[in-house]
Amino acid sequence: MRRTKAEAEETRRGILSAAERLFHAKGLASTTLEEIAAEAGVTRGAVYWHFANKADLILALFEDAPLFHEDLLALLSDDDPAGPLGALEAMVIAALARLATDERRQRIYSMVALCDHPELMSRVMEHKTSMMDAVRLQLSVAFVKAADRGQIAAPWTATTAADAFDWLLHGVISDWLKFGRRFDLAHRGAEVFRLQFSCFRGGAPA
Amino acid sequence: MRRTKAEAEETRRGILSAAERLFHAKGLASTTLEEIAAEAGVTRGAVYWHFANKADLILALFEDAPLFHEDLLALLSDDDPAGPLGALEAMVIAALARLATDERRQRIYSMVALCDHPELMSRVMEHKTSMMDAVRLQLSVAFVKAADRGQIAAPWTATTAADAFDWLLHGVISDWLKFGRRFDLAHRGAEVFRLQFSCFRGGAPA
DNA sequence: AGTTACATACATCCGTGTATGTATTTCCAG
DNA sequence: CTGGAAATACATACACGGATGTATGTAACT
């Protein structure tokens, strides 16, 4: 019952999609390839045809999926009228709003944030950390630009502001995802970030 | 070769200690009871004598170990001369310093933060989330007290300040633990928290 | 015809849980 | 205080399922 190339690509995507859902629901380690295959409506044979093994499947998921961190960079406009700092503020608020309404991104971020297995899945971890490093570097550059334009008021500096931004962002997302999404990510997140950015600027809020 | 009660307690502690190290190094799911027993210098028989199963062992670890969140409450003094907000600031700086120098706490916090397995280890998760909820509630109360005494300047509120505090704290610790402790937690963390608290107060920094 | 895209079947191992063995201790009667 | 029974603190051995990986079959596509 061989399928056409298009159909094969469809099953491949179906396997990835099923894996994404199950990994998020049950965790990476306790989800079996058999379950993934069943969820996708195929057998383990299909899974092993498209992917060498479980780690390979997870890596493919990471490469294929829309990562929240890449969203950040995509949403960071270079010529915002409010300058680099305004661009960062708009970016983070937009990114939170997108994450709040996109289940797929939520699942992916959960996997990245909650990944166990530092040894066996070292390849996965490498991919993940290098990616996060790259994003953090870009954000640091943006904060330095903001400082250069005098948008960061003392005693904040480009470094401390970038740290606070980064930690605040990771913290809010982890809290929201890990504990059942019990608050309104987009609104409460945006509120705190607006206050935070007005602190960076050193002035009274708008 | 039965041991005396004191020796038995020693092996129990040895098993817990070995489990702590291995869980931190390899993740909860991929660490086997056999490995834990070997690391502790005993056999799986000893493990099963002291603990009903793996989940039970993990729960025992959580109950036995010094939790970072409990540190927070323990370090929160009720009558700081700088008022509730000053007490919170001193508390978080002390807690970060303690975490930075205590490997045991680092390992425990990693396990709590990175726990996979929402389904199979539901008891562990319940324990963890209920504990974190309790801590967050206490911190919220402290921030409300600070606001009542006029220590939180507009536009910050007790709620937004507590959110920012919580997210900043989780963010900095997760970043530090997950990516190889590549910065000075105590100093950079304290620096940012000091800036953050001066923002809460609405005034210029000390 | 040869390759592709799977399904099926099988071998194997690994981890768990449990049952059993056993040397000590602890406890208690005498 | 002492001898022995019972309980303790493990080690060892075993049974079992479950997951992985691989080998093989096979029908459709190219």
GROMACS .gro file of C-alpha atoms (C1' of nucleotides) in nm:
model
  472
    1MET     CA    1   0.000   0.000   0.000
    2ARG     CA    2   0.268   0.244  -0.089
    3ARG     CA    3   0.157   0.605  -0.098
    4THR     CA    4   0.252   0.885  -0.328
    5LYS     CA    5   0.520   1.129  -0.219
    6ALA     CA    6   0.263   1.386  -0.114
    7GLU     CA    7   0.084   1.129   0.098
    8ALA     CA    8   0.410   1.021   0.256
    9GLU     CA    9   0.485   1.380   0.350
   10GLU     CA   10   0.138   1.393   0.501
   11THR     CA   11   0.200   1.094   0.722
   12ARG     CA   12   0.534   1.239   0.822
   13ARG     CA   13   0.363   1.555   0.933
   14GLY     CA   14   0.095   1.350   1.105
   15ILE     CA   15   0.358   1.166   1.305
   16LEU     CA   16   0.525   1.491   1.407
   17SER     CA   17   0.193   1.640   1.504
   18ALA     CA   18   0.093   1.336   1.707
   19ALA     CA   19   0.431   1.333   1.878
   20GLU     CA   20   0.395   1.700   1.964
   21ARG     CA   21   0.059   1.644   2.132
   22LEU     CA   22   0.164   1.334   2.322
   23PHE     CA   23   0.498   1.473   2.434
   24HIS     CA   24   0.320   1.772   2.574
   25ALA     CA   25   0.056   1.563   2.747
   26LYS     CA   26   0.278   1.290   2.889
   27GLY     CA   27   0.632   1.417   2.879
   28LEU     CA   28   0.915   1.324   2.646
   29ALA     CA   29   1.040   1.020   2.831
   30SER     CA   30   0.715   0.843   2.906
   31THR     CA   31   0.571   0.873   2.556
   32THR     CA   32   0.636   0.563   2.348
   33LEU     CA   33   0.678   0.541   1.974
   34GLU     CA   34   0.391   0.294   1.968
   35GLU     CA   35   0.160   0.555   2.118
   36ILE     CA   36   0.278   0.816   1.873
   37ALA     CA   37   0.216   0.583   1.583
   38ALA     CA   38  -0.131   0.496   1.709
   39GLU     CA   39  -0.217   0.862   1.760
   40ALA     CA   40  -0.106   0.931   1.405
   41GLY     CA   41  -0.305   0.635   1.270
   42VAL     CA   42  -0.001   0.440   1.151
   43THR     CA   43   0.230   0.175   1.292
   44ARG     CA   44   0.577   0.198   1.435
   45GLY     CA   45   0.704   0.089   1.096
   46ALA     CA   46   0.609   0.423   0.952
   47VAL     CA   47   0.775   0.606   1.237
   48TYR     CA   48   1.099   0.416   1.188
   49TRP     CA   49   1.081   0.477   0.816
   50HIS     CA   50   1.070   0.855   0.858
   51PHE     CA   51   1.290   0.887   1.166
   52ALA     CA   52   1.593   0.692   1.281
   53ASN     CA   53   1.481   0.683   1.645
   54LYS     CA   54   1.311   0.877   1.916
   55ALA     CA   55   1.583   1.138   1.963
   56ASP     CA   56   1.587   1.196   1.590
   57LEU     CA   57   1.214   1.251   1.595
   58ILE     CA   58   1.243   1.506   1.873
   59LEU     CA   59   1.519   1.690   1.691
   60ALA     CA   60   1.303   1.700   1.379
   61LEU     CA   61   1.020   1.843   1.586
   62PHE     CA   62   1.242   2.121   1.714
   63GLU     CA   63   1.372   2.205   1.370
   64ASP     CA   64   1.033   2.200   1.212
   65ALA     CA   65   0.829   2.379   1.475
   66PRO     CA   66   0.774   2.749   1.525
   67LEU     CA   67   0.991   2.840   1.820
   68PHE     CA   68   0.887   3.114   2.052
   69HIS     CA   69   1.239   3.252   2.057
   70GLU     CA   70   1.245   3.284   1.684
   71ASP     CA   71   0.916   3.467   1.709
   72LEU     CA   72   1.088   3.721   1.925
   73LEU     CA   73   1.344   3.806   1.663
   74ALA     CA   74   1.089   3.803   1.384
   75LEU     CA   75   0.871   4.048   1.574
   76LEU     CA   76   1.158   4.283   1.654
   77SER     CA   77   1.134   4.566   1.405
   78ASP     CA   78   1.444   4.762   1.324
   79ASP     CA   79   1.286   5.101   1.275
   80ASP     CA   80   1.016   5.144   1.531
   81PRO     CA   81   0.917   5.508   1.582
   82ALA     CA   82   0.962   5.456   1.955
   83GLY     CA   83   1.322   5.350   1.903
   84PRO     CA   84   1.492   5.025   2.000
   85LEU     CA   85   1.336   5.011   2.344
   86GLY     CA   86   0.989   5.072   2.208
   87ALA     CA   87   1.051   4.801   1.952
   88LEU     CA   88   1.148   4.559   2.228
   89GLU     CA   89   0.839   4.645   2.427
   90ALA     CA   90   0.608   4.601   2.130
   91MET     CA   91   0.786   4.279   2.043
   92VAL     CA   92   0.745   4.111   2.378
   93ILE     CA   93   0.381   4.207   2.407
   94ALA     CA   94   0.308   4.077   2.060
   95ALA     CA   95   0.499   3.758   2.128
   96LEU     CA   96   0.308   3.689   2.448
   97ALA     CA   97  -0.022   3.751   2.273
   98ARG     CA   98   0.074   3.509   1.999
   99LEU     CA   99   0.185   3.243   2.243
  100ALA     CA  100  -0.137   3.280   2.441
  101THR     CA  101  -0.348   3.190   2.140
  102ASP     CA  102  -0.129   2.936   1.966
  103GLU     CA  103  -0.148   2.591   2.121
  104ARG     CA  104   0.122   2.460   1.898
  105ARG     CA  105   0.372   2.713   2.023
  106GLN     CA  106   0.266   2.640   2.377
  107ARG     CA  107   0.337   2.271   2.334
  108ILE     CA  108   0.674   2.332   2.176
  109TYR     CA  109   0.779   2.577   2.443
  110SER     CA  110   0.673   2.334   2.713
  111MET     CA  111   0.893   2.068   2.564
  112VAL     CA  112   1.189   2.301   2.547
  113ALA     CA  113   1.137   2.432   2.898
  114LEU     CA  114   1.060   2.102   3.065
  115CYS     CA  115   1.306   1.876   2.890
  116ASP     CA  116   1.450   1.613   3.118
  117HIS     CA  117   1.726   1.377   2.996
  118PRO     CA  118   2.039   1.589   2.985
  119GLU     CA  119   2.252   1.290   2.897
  120LEU     CA  120   2.066   1.071   2.655
  121MET     CA  121   1.914   1.360   2.467
  122SER     CA  122   2.228   1.565   2.465
  123ARG     CA  123   2.190   1.636   2.096
  124VAL     CA  124   1.851   1.786   2.164
  125MET     CA  125   1.989   1.993   2.447
  126GLU     CA  126   2.273   2.122   2.234
  127HIS     CA  127   2.035   2.239   1.968
  128LYS     CA  128   1.817   2.404   2.227
  129THR     CA  129   2.086   2.584   2.420
  130SER     CA  130   2.268   2.710   2.113
  131MET     CA  131   1.942   2.848   1.982
  132MET     CA  132   1.863   3.023   2.308
  133ASP     CA  133   2.212   3.165   2.322
  134ALA     CA  134   2.170   3.314   1.978
  135VAL     CA  135   1.844   3.479   2.074
  136ARG     CA  136   1.986   3.619   2.394
  137LEU     CA  137   2.277   3.765   2.205
  138GLN     CA  138   2.043   3.942   1.966
  139LEU     CA  139   1.839   4.081   2.252
  140SER     CA  140   2.151   4.205   2.426
  141VAL     CA  141   2.248   4.388   2.111
  142ALA     CA  142   1.905   4.551   2.100
  143PHE     CA  143   1.937   4.668   2.458
  144VAL     CA  144   2.281   4.811   2.390
  145LYS     CA  145   2.135   5.003   2.097
  146ALA     CA  146   1.863   5.135   2.325
  147ALA     CA  147   2.120   5.245   2.579
  148ASP     CA  148   2.324   5.415   2.309
  149ARG     CA  149   2.021   5.621   2.216
  150GLY     CA  150   1.972   5.718   2.577
  151GLN     CA  151   1.656   5.517   2.625
  152ILE     CA  152   1.783   5.337   2.932
  153ALA     CA  153   1.782   5.562   3.237
  154ALA     CA  154   2.028   5.522   3.520
  155PRO     CA  155   2.070   5.324   3.734
  156TRP     CA  156   1.961   5.067   3.477
  157THR     CA  157   2.218   4.966   3.219
  158ALA     CA  158   2.194   4.773   2.897
  159THR     CA  159   2.315   4.464   3.077
  160THR     CA  160   2.089   4.480   3.380
  161ALA     CA  161   1.788   4.571   3.168
  162ALA     CA  162   1.856   4.281   2.934
  163ASP     CA  163   1.890   4.047   3.231
  164ALA     CA  164   1.567   4.165   3.385
  165PHE     CA  165   1.390   4.139   3.052
  166ASP     CA  166   1.515   3.790   2.987
  167TRP     CA  167   1.439   3.655   3.332
  168LEU     CA  168   1.099   3.818   3.343
  169LEU     CA  169   1.011   3.665   3.010
  170HIS     CA  170   1.127   3.314   3.095
  171GLY     CA  171   0.962   3.336   3.433
  172VAL     CA  172   0.621   3.442   3.313
  173ILE     CA  173   0.607   3.182   3.039
  174SER     CA  174   0.726   2.896   3.257
  175ASP     CA  175   0.481   2.982   3.530
  176TRP     CA  176   0.197   3.005   3.287
  177LEU     CA  177   0.272   2.682   3.105
  178LYS     CA  178   0.369   2.469   3.400
  179PHE     CA  179   0.072   2.540   3.616
  180GLY     CA  180  -0.228   2.502   3.394
  181ARG     CA  181  -0.241   2.846   3.236
  182ARG     CA  182  -0.429   2.983   3.530
  183PHE     CA  183  -0.398   3.348   3.443
  184ASP     CA  184  -0.435   3.565   3.136
  185LEU     CA  185  -0.088   3.554   2.986
  186ALA     CA  186  -0.139   3.827   2.730
  187HIS     CA  187  -0.295   4.081   2.963
  188ARG     CA  188  -0.108   4.029   3.287
  189GLY     CA  189   0.215   3.978   3.101
  190ALA     CA  190   0.170   4.291   2.896
  191GLU     CA  191   0.079   4.491   3.206
  192VAL     CA  192   0.394   4.397   3.391
  193PHE     CA  193   0.615   4.447   3.088
  194ARG     CA  194   0.473   4.793   3.031
  195LEU     CA  195   0.553   4.887   3.388
  196GLN     CA  196   0.895   4.735   3.354
  197PHE     CA  197   0.977   4.929   3.040
  198SER     CA  198   0.866   5.252   3.198
  199CYS     CA  199   1.111   5.172   3.476
  200PHE     CA  200   1.384   5.123   3.219
  201ARG     CA  201   1.302   5.464   3.078
  202GLY     CA  202   1.319   5.607   3.427
  203GLY     CA  203   1.016   5.826   3.379
  204ALA     CA  204   0.657   5.823   3.491
  205PRO     CA  205   0.431   5.588   3.296
  206ALA     CA  206   0.226   5.700   3.000
  207MET     CA  207   2.410  -0.919   5.720
  208ARG     CA  208   2.151  -0.714   5.891
  209ARG     CA  209   2.267  -0.376   6.013
  210THR     CA  210   2.186  -0.185   6.326
  211LYS     CA  211   1.918   0.081   6.315
  212ALA     CA  212   2.172   0.359   6.289
  213GLU     CA  213   2.342   0.187   5.997
  214ALA     CA  214   2.011   0.134   5.827
  215GLU     CA  215   1.935   0.502   5.855
  216GLU     CA  216   2.275   0.569   5.705
  217THR     CA  217   2.206   0.356   5.400
  218ARG     CA  218   1.868   0.523   5.362
  219ARG     CA  219   2.035   0.859   5.354
  220GLY     CA  220   2.297   0.723   5.117
  221ILE     CA  221   2.028   0.610   4.877
  222LEU     CA  222   1.856   0.947   4.890
  223SER     CA  223   2.185   1.125   4.835
  224ALA     CA  224   2.278   0.903   4.541
  225ALA     CA  225   1.934   0.950   4.390
  226GLU     CA  226   1.966   1.325   4.424
  227ARG     CA  227   2.295   1.332   4.237
  228LEU     CA  228   2.186   1.096   3.962
  229PHE     CA  229   1.848   1.258   3.911
  230HIS     CA  230   2.020   1.589   3.868
  231ALA     CA  231   2.278   1.449   3.630
  232LYS     CA  232   2.054   1.232   3.414
  233GLY     CA  233   1.698   1.341   3.474
  234LEU     CA  234   1.426   1.176   3.673
  235ALA     CA  235   1.295   0.946   3.405
  236SER     CA  236   1.618   0.806   3.269
  237THR     CA  237   1.771   0.726   3.605
  238THR     CA  238   1.714   0.365   3.704
  239LEU     CA  239   1.686   0.225   4.052
  240GLU     CA  240   1.974  -0.007   3.971
  241GLU     CA  241   2.200   0.291   3.905
  242ILE     CA  242   2.090   0.459   4.225
  243ALA     CA  243   2.163   0.145   4.423
  244ALA     CA  244   2.506   0.107   4.265
  245GLU     CA  245   2.590   0.472   4.332
  246ALA     CA  246   2.490   0.421   4.693
  247GLY     CA  247   2.692   0.100   4.719
  248VAL     CA  248   2.394  -0.126   4.780
  249THR     CA  249   2.157  -0.335   4.568
  250ARG     CA  250   1.805  -0.270   4.450
  251GLY     CA  251   1.690  -0.482   4.740
  252ALA     CA  252   1.791  -0.211   4.981
  253VAL     CA  253   1.616   0.052   4.775
  254TYR     CA  254   1.294  -0.147   4.772
  255TRP     CA  255   1.326  -0.208   5.142
  256HIS     CA  256   1.336   0.163   5.222
  257PHE     CA  257   1.104   0.288   4.949
  258ALA     CA  258   0.798   0.136   4.787
  259ASN     CA  259   0.896   0.241   4.436
  260LYS     CA  260   1.058   0.514   4.234
  261ALA     CA  261   0.782   0.771   4.281
  262ASP     CA  262   0.789   0.709   4.652
  263LEU     CA  263   1.164   0.769   4.655
  264ILE     CA  264   1.123   1.099   4.472
  265LEU     CA  265   0.852   1.211   4.711
  266ALA     CA  266   1.077   1.124   5.004
  267LEU     CA  267   1.352   1.332   4.846
  268PHE     CA  268   1.122   1.630   4.818
  269GLU     CA  269   1.000   1.597   5.172
  270ASP     CA  270   1.345   1.547   5.313
  271ALA     CA  271   1.540   1.804   5.116
  272PRO     CA  272   1.576   2.174   5.176
  273LEU     CA  273   1.349   2.339   4.924
  274PHE     CA  274   1.441   2.675   4.787
  275HIS     CA  275   1.085   2.795   4.825
  276GLU     CA  276   1.081   2.707   5.189
  277ASP     CA  277   1.404   2.899   5.225
  278LEU     CA  278   1.222   3.202   5.097
  279LEU     CA  279   0.965   3.192   5.372
  280ALA     CA  280   1.220   3.109   5.637
  281LEU     CA  281   1.431   3.407   5.535
  282LEU     CA  282   1.137   3.646   5.533
  283SER     CA  283   1.153   3.835   5.860
  284ASP     CA  284   0.837   3.985   5.997
  285ASP     CA  285   0.984   4.295   6.152
  286ASP     CA  286   1.252   4.427   5.925
  287PRO     CA  287   1.339   4.790   5.994
  288ALA     CA  288   1.293   4.858   5.622
  289GLY     CA  289   0.937   4.730   5.636
  290PRO     CA  290   0.777   4.449   5.439
  291LEU     CA  291   0.933   4.552   5.110
  292GLY     CA  292   1.278   4.577   5.261
  293ALA     CA  293   1.227   4.236   5.415
  294LEU     CA  294   1.135   4.094   5.077
  295GLU     CA  295   1.440   4.248   4.917
  296ALA     CA  296   1.674   4.117   5.186
  297MET     CA  297   1.507   3.779   5.164
  298VAL     CA  298   1.550   3.727   4.792
  299ILE     CA  299   1.912   3.841   4.797
  300ALA     CA  300   1.991   3.607   5.085
  301ALA     CA  301   1.808   3.321   4.917
  302LEU     CA  302   2.000   3.365   4.594
  303ALA     CA  303   2.330   3.377   4.780
  304ARG     CA  304   2.243   3.059   4.964
  305LEU     CA  305   2.138   2.881   4.648
  306ALA     CA  306   2.456   2.988   4.471
  307THR     CA  307   2.674   2.814   4.727
  308ASP     CA  308   2.463   2.509   4.810
  309GLU     CA  309   2.487   2.233   4.555
  310ARG     CA  310   2.225   2.030   4.727
  311ARG     CA  311   1.967   2.303   4.688
  312GLN     CA  312   2.069   2.348   4.329
  313ARG     CA  313   2.007   1.984   4.253
  314ILE     CA  314   1.672   1.982   4.427
  315TYR     CA  315   1.556   2.295   4.253
  316SER     CA  316   1.658   2.154   3.918
  317MET     CA  317   1.448   1.848   3.980
  318VAL     CA  318   1.149   2.056   4.077
  319ALA     CA  319   1.186   2.289   3.783
  320LEU     CA  320   1.261   2.028   3.520
  321CYS     CA  321   1.026   1.752   3.618
  322ASP     CA  322   0.879   1.574   3.322
  323HIS     CA  323   0.609   1.304   3.359
  324PRO     CA  324   0.290   1.491   3.440
  325GLU     CA  325   0.088   1.172   3.425
  326LEU     CA  326   0.285   0.889   3.577
  327MET     CA  327   0.431   1.094   3.860
  328SER     CA  328   0.115   1.280   3.938
  329ARG     CA  329   0.168   1.252   4.312
  330VAL     CA  330   0.504   1.420   4.280
  331MET     CA  331   0.355   1.694   4.070
  332GLU     CA  332   0.074   1.752   4.312
  333HIS     CA  333   0.315   1.789   4.598
  334LYS     CA  334   0.526   2.028   4.399
  335THR     CA  335   0.249   2.251   4.271
  336SER     CA  336   0.072   2.272   4.603
  337MET     CA  337   0.397   2.373   4.768
  338MET     CA  338   0.465   2.641   4.510
  339ASP     CA  339   0.112   2.769   4.542
  340ALA     CA  340   0.154   2.804   4.916
  341VAL     CA  341   0.475   3.001   4.876
  342ARG     CA  342   0.326   3.228   4.616
  343LEU     CA  343   0.032   3.298   4.840
  344GLN     CA  344   0.262   3.399   5.124
  345LEU     CA  345   0.459   3.627   4.896
  346SER     CA  346   0.141   3.788   4.770
  347VAL     CA  347   0.040   3.860   5.126
  348ALA     CA  348   0.378   4.021   5.191
  349PHE     CA  349   0.340   4.245   4.889
  350VAL     CA  350  -0.008   4.348   4.998
  351LYS     CA  351   0.134   4.441   5.336
  352ALA     CA  352   0.401   4.646   5.165
  353ALA     CA  353   0.139   4.824   4.957
  354ASP     CA  354  -0.069   4.893   5.267
  355ARG     CA  355   0.228   5.067   5.421
  356GLY     CA  356   0.272   5.277   5.111
  357GLN     CA  357   0.595   5.111   5.004
  358ILE     CA  358   0.471   5.035   4.654
  359ALA     CA  359   0.464   5.344   4.438
  360ALA     CA  360   0.217   5.392   4.154
  361PRO     CA  361   0.182   5.268   3.889
  362TRP     CA  362   0.298   4.947   4.050
  363THR     CA  363   0.045   4.761   4.261
  364ALA     CA  364   0.079   4.476   4.505
  365THR     CA  365  -0.036   4.237   4.234
  366THR     CA  366   0.189   4.356   3.955
  367ALA     CA  367   0.488   4.383   4.185
  368ALA     CA  368   0.430   4.033   4.316
  369ASP     CA  369   0.402   3.905   3.959
  370ALA     CA  370   0.719   4.076   3.852
  371PHE     CA  371   0.901   3.951   4.160
  372ASP     CA  372   0.786   3.595   4.111
  373TRP     CA  373   0.865   3.580   3.741
  374LEU     CA  374   1.201   3.747   3.783
  375LEU     CA  375   1.294   3.499   4.052
  376HIS     CA  376   1.187   3.190   3.860
  377GLY     CA  377   1.349   3.323   3.547
  378VAL     CA  378   1.687   3.395   3.695
  379ILE     CA  379   1.710   3.063   3.873
  380SER     CA  380   1.597   2.858   3.576
  381ASP     CA  381   1.838   3.034   3.344
  382TRP     CA  382   2.122   2.986   3.583
  383LEU     CA  383   2.058   2.620   3.655
  384LYS     CA  384   1.965   2.507   3.308
  385PHE     CA  385   2.256   2.652   3.124
  386GLY     CA  386   2.559   2.557   3.321
  387ARG     CA  387   2.566   2.833   3.581
  388ARG     CA  388   2.747   3.061   3.346
  389PHE     CA  389   2.706   3.379   3.543
  390ASP     CA  390   2.740   3.488   3.903
  391LEU     CA  391   2.395   3.421   4.042
  392ALA     CA  392   2.440   3.599   4.372
  393HIS     CA  393   2.588   3.918   4.232
  394ARG     CA  394   2.400   3.966   3.908
  395GLY     CA  395   2.079   3.849   4.067
  396ALA     CA  396   2.116   4.083   4.362
  397GLU     CA  397   2.200   4.372   4.132
  398VAL     CA  398   1.887   4.334   3.926
  399PHE     CA  399   1.666   4.277   4.228
  400ARG     CA  400   1.798   4.591   4.393
  401LEU     CA  401   1.714   4.792   4.084
  402GLN     CA  402   1.377   4.626   4.066
  403PHE     CA  403   1.290   4.708   4.426
  404SER     CA  404   1.391   5.068   4.381
  405CYS     CA  405   1.147   5.072   4.089
  406PHE     CA  406   0.876   4.935   4.316
  407ARG     CA  407   0.947   5.217   4.560
  408GLY     CA  408   0.922   5.462   4.275
  409GLY     CA  409   1.220   5.666   4.387
  410ALA     CA  410   1.580   5.706   4.285
  411PRO     CA  411   1.812   5.430   4.398
  412ALA     CA  412   2.012   5.445   4.715
  413DA     C1'  413   1.182  -0.370  -1.267
  414DG     C1'  414   1.325  -0.141  -0.905
  415DT     C1'  415   1.231   0.146  -0.545
  416DT     C1'  416   0.932   0.350  -0.210
  417DA     C1'  417   0.639   0.360   0.191
  418DC     C1'  418   0.489   0.145   0.483
  419DA     C1'  419   0.283  -0.309   0.786
  420DT     C1'  420   0.402  -0.715   1.029
  421DA     C1'  421   0.669  -1.018   1.287
  422DC     C1'  422   1.044  -1.113   1.574
  423DA     C1'  423   1.455  -1.093   1.878
  424DT     C1'  424   1.633  -0.867   2.251
  425DC     C1'  425   1.709  -0.608   2.638
  426DC     C1'  426   1.608  -0.328   3.012
  427DG     C1'  427   1.362  -0.191   3.414
  428DT     C1'  428   1.034  -0.298   3.747
  429DG     C1'  429   0.830  -0.548   4.107
  430DT     C1'  430   0.822  -0.944   4.393
  431DA     C1'  431   0.946  -1.361   4.609
  432DT     C1'  432   1.283  -1.580   4.857
  433DG     C1'  433   1.713  -1.649   5.113
  434DT     C1'  434   1.995  -1.516   5.512
  435DA     C1'  435   2.288  -1.315   5.847
  436DT     C1'  436   2.229  -1.014   6.221
  437DT     C1'  437   1.991  -0.777   6.582
  438DT     C1'  438   1.673  -0.699   6.898
  439DC     C1'  439   1.375  -0.849   7.228
  440DC     C1'  440   1.212  -1.119   7.580
  441DA     C1'  441   1.157  -1.523   7.873
  442DG     C1'  442   1.376  -1.780   8.201
  443DC     C1'  443   2.273  -1.239   8.162
  444DT     C1'  444   2.176  -1.568   7.837
  445DG     C1'  445   1.955  -1.858   7.493
  446DG     C1'  446   1.645  -1.861   7.139
  447DA     C1'  447   1.254  -1.686   6.865
  448DA     C1'  448   1.105  -1.329   6.593
  449DA     C1'  449   1.182  -0.931   6.341
  450DT     C1'  450   1.500  -0.655   6.069
  451DA     C1'  451   1.790  -0.509   5.683
  452DC     C1'  452   1.929  -0.623   5.335
  453DA     C1'  453   2.118  -0.952   4.892
  454DT     C1'  454   1.988  -1.262   4.541
  455DA     C1'  455   1.702  -1.467   4.207
  456DC     C1'  456   1.314  -1.466   3.918
  457DA     C1'  457   0.898  -1.343   3.651
  458DC     C1'  458   0.699  -1.017   3.365
  459DG     C1'  459   0.577  -0.657   3.057
  460DG     C1'  460   0.700  -0.321   2.766
  461DA     C1'  461   0.983  -0.064   2.452
  462DT     C1'  462   1.327  -0.065   2.116
  463DG     C1'  463   1.537  -0.190   1.696
  464DT     C1'  464   1.558  -0.481   1.305
  465DA     C1'  465   1.437  -0.807   0.961
  466DT     C1'  466   1.114  -0.926   0.641
  467DG     C1'  467   0.694  -0.897   0.363
  468DT     C1'  468   0.431  -0.642   0.017
  469DA     C1'  469   0.163  -0.347  -0.254
  470DA     C1'  470   0.166   0.052  -0.503
  471DC     C1'  471   0.412   0.411  -0.741
  472DT     C1'  472   0.779   0.580  -1.081
   0.00000   0.00000   0.00000
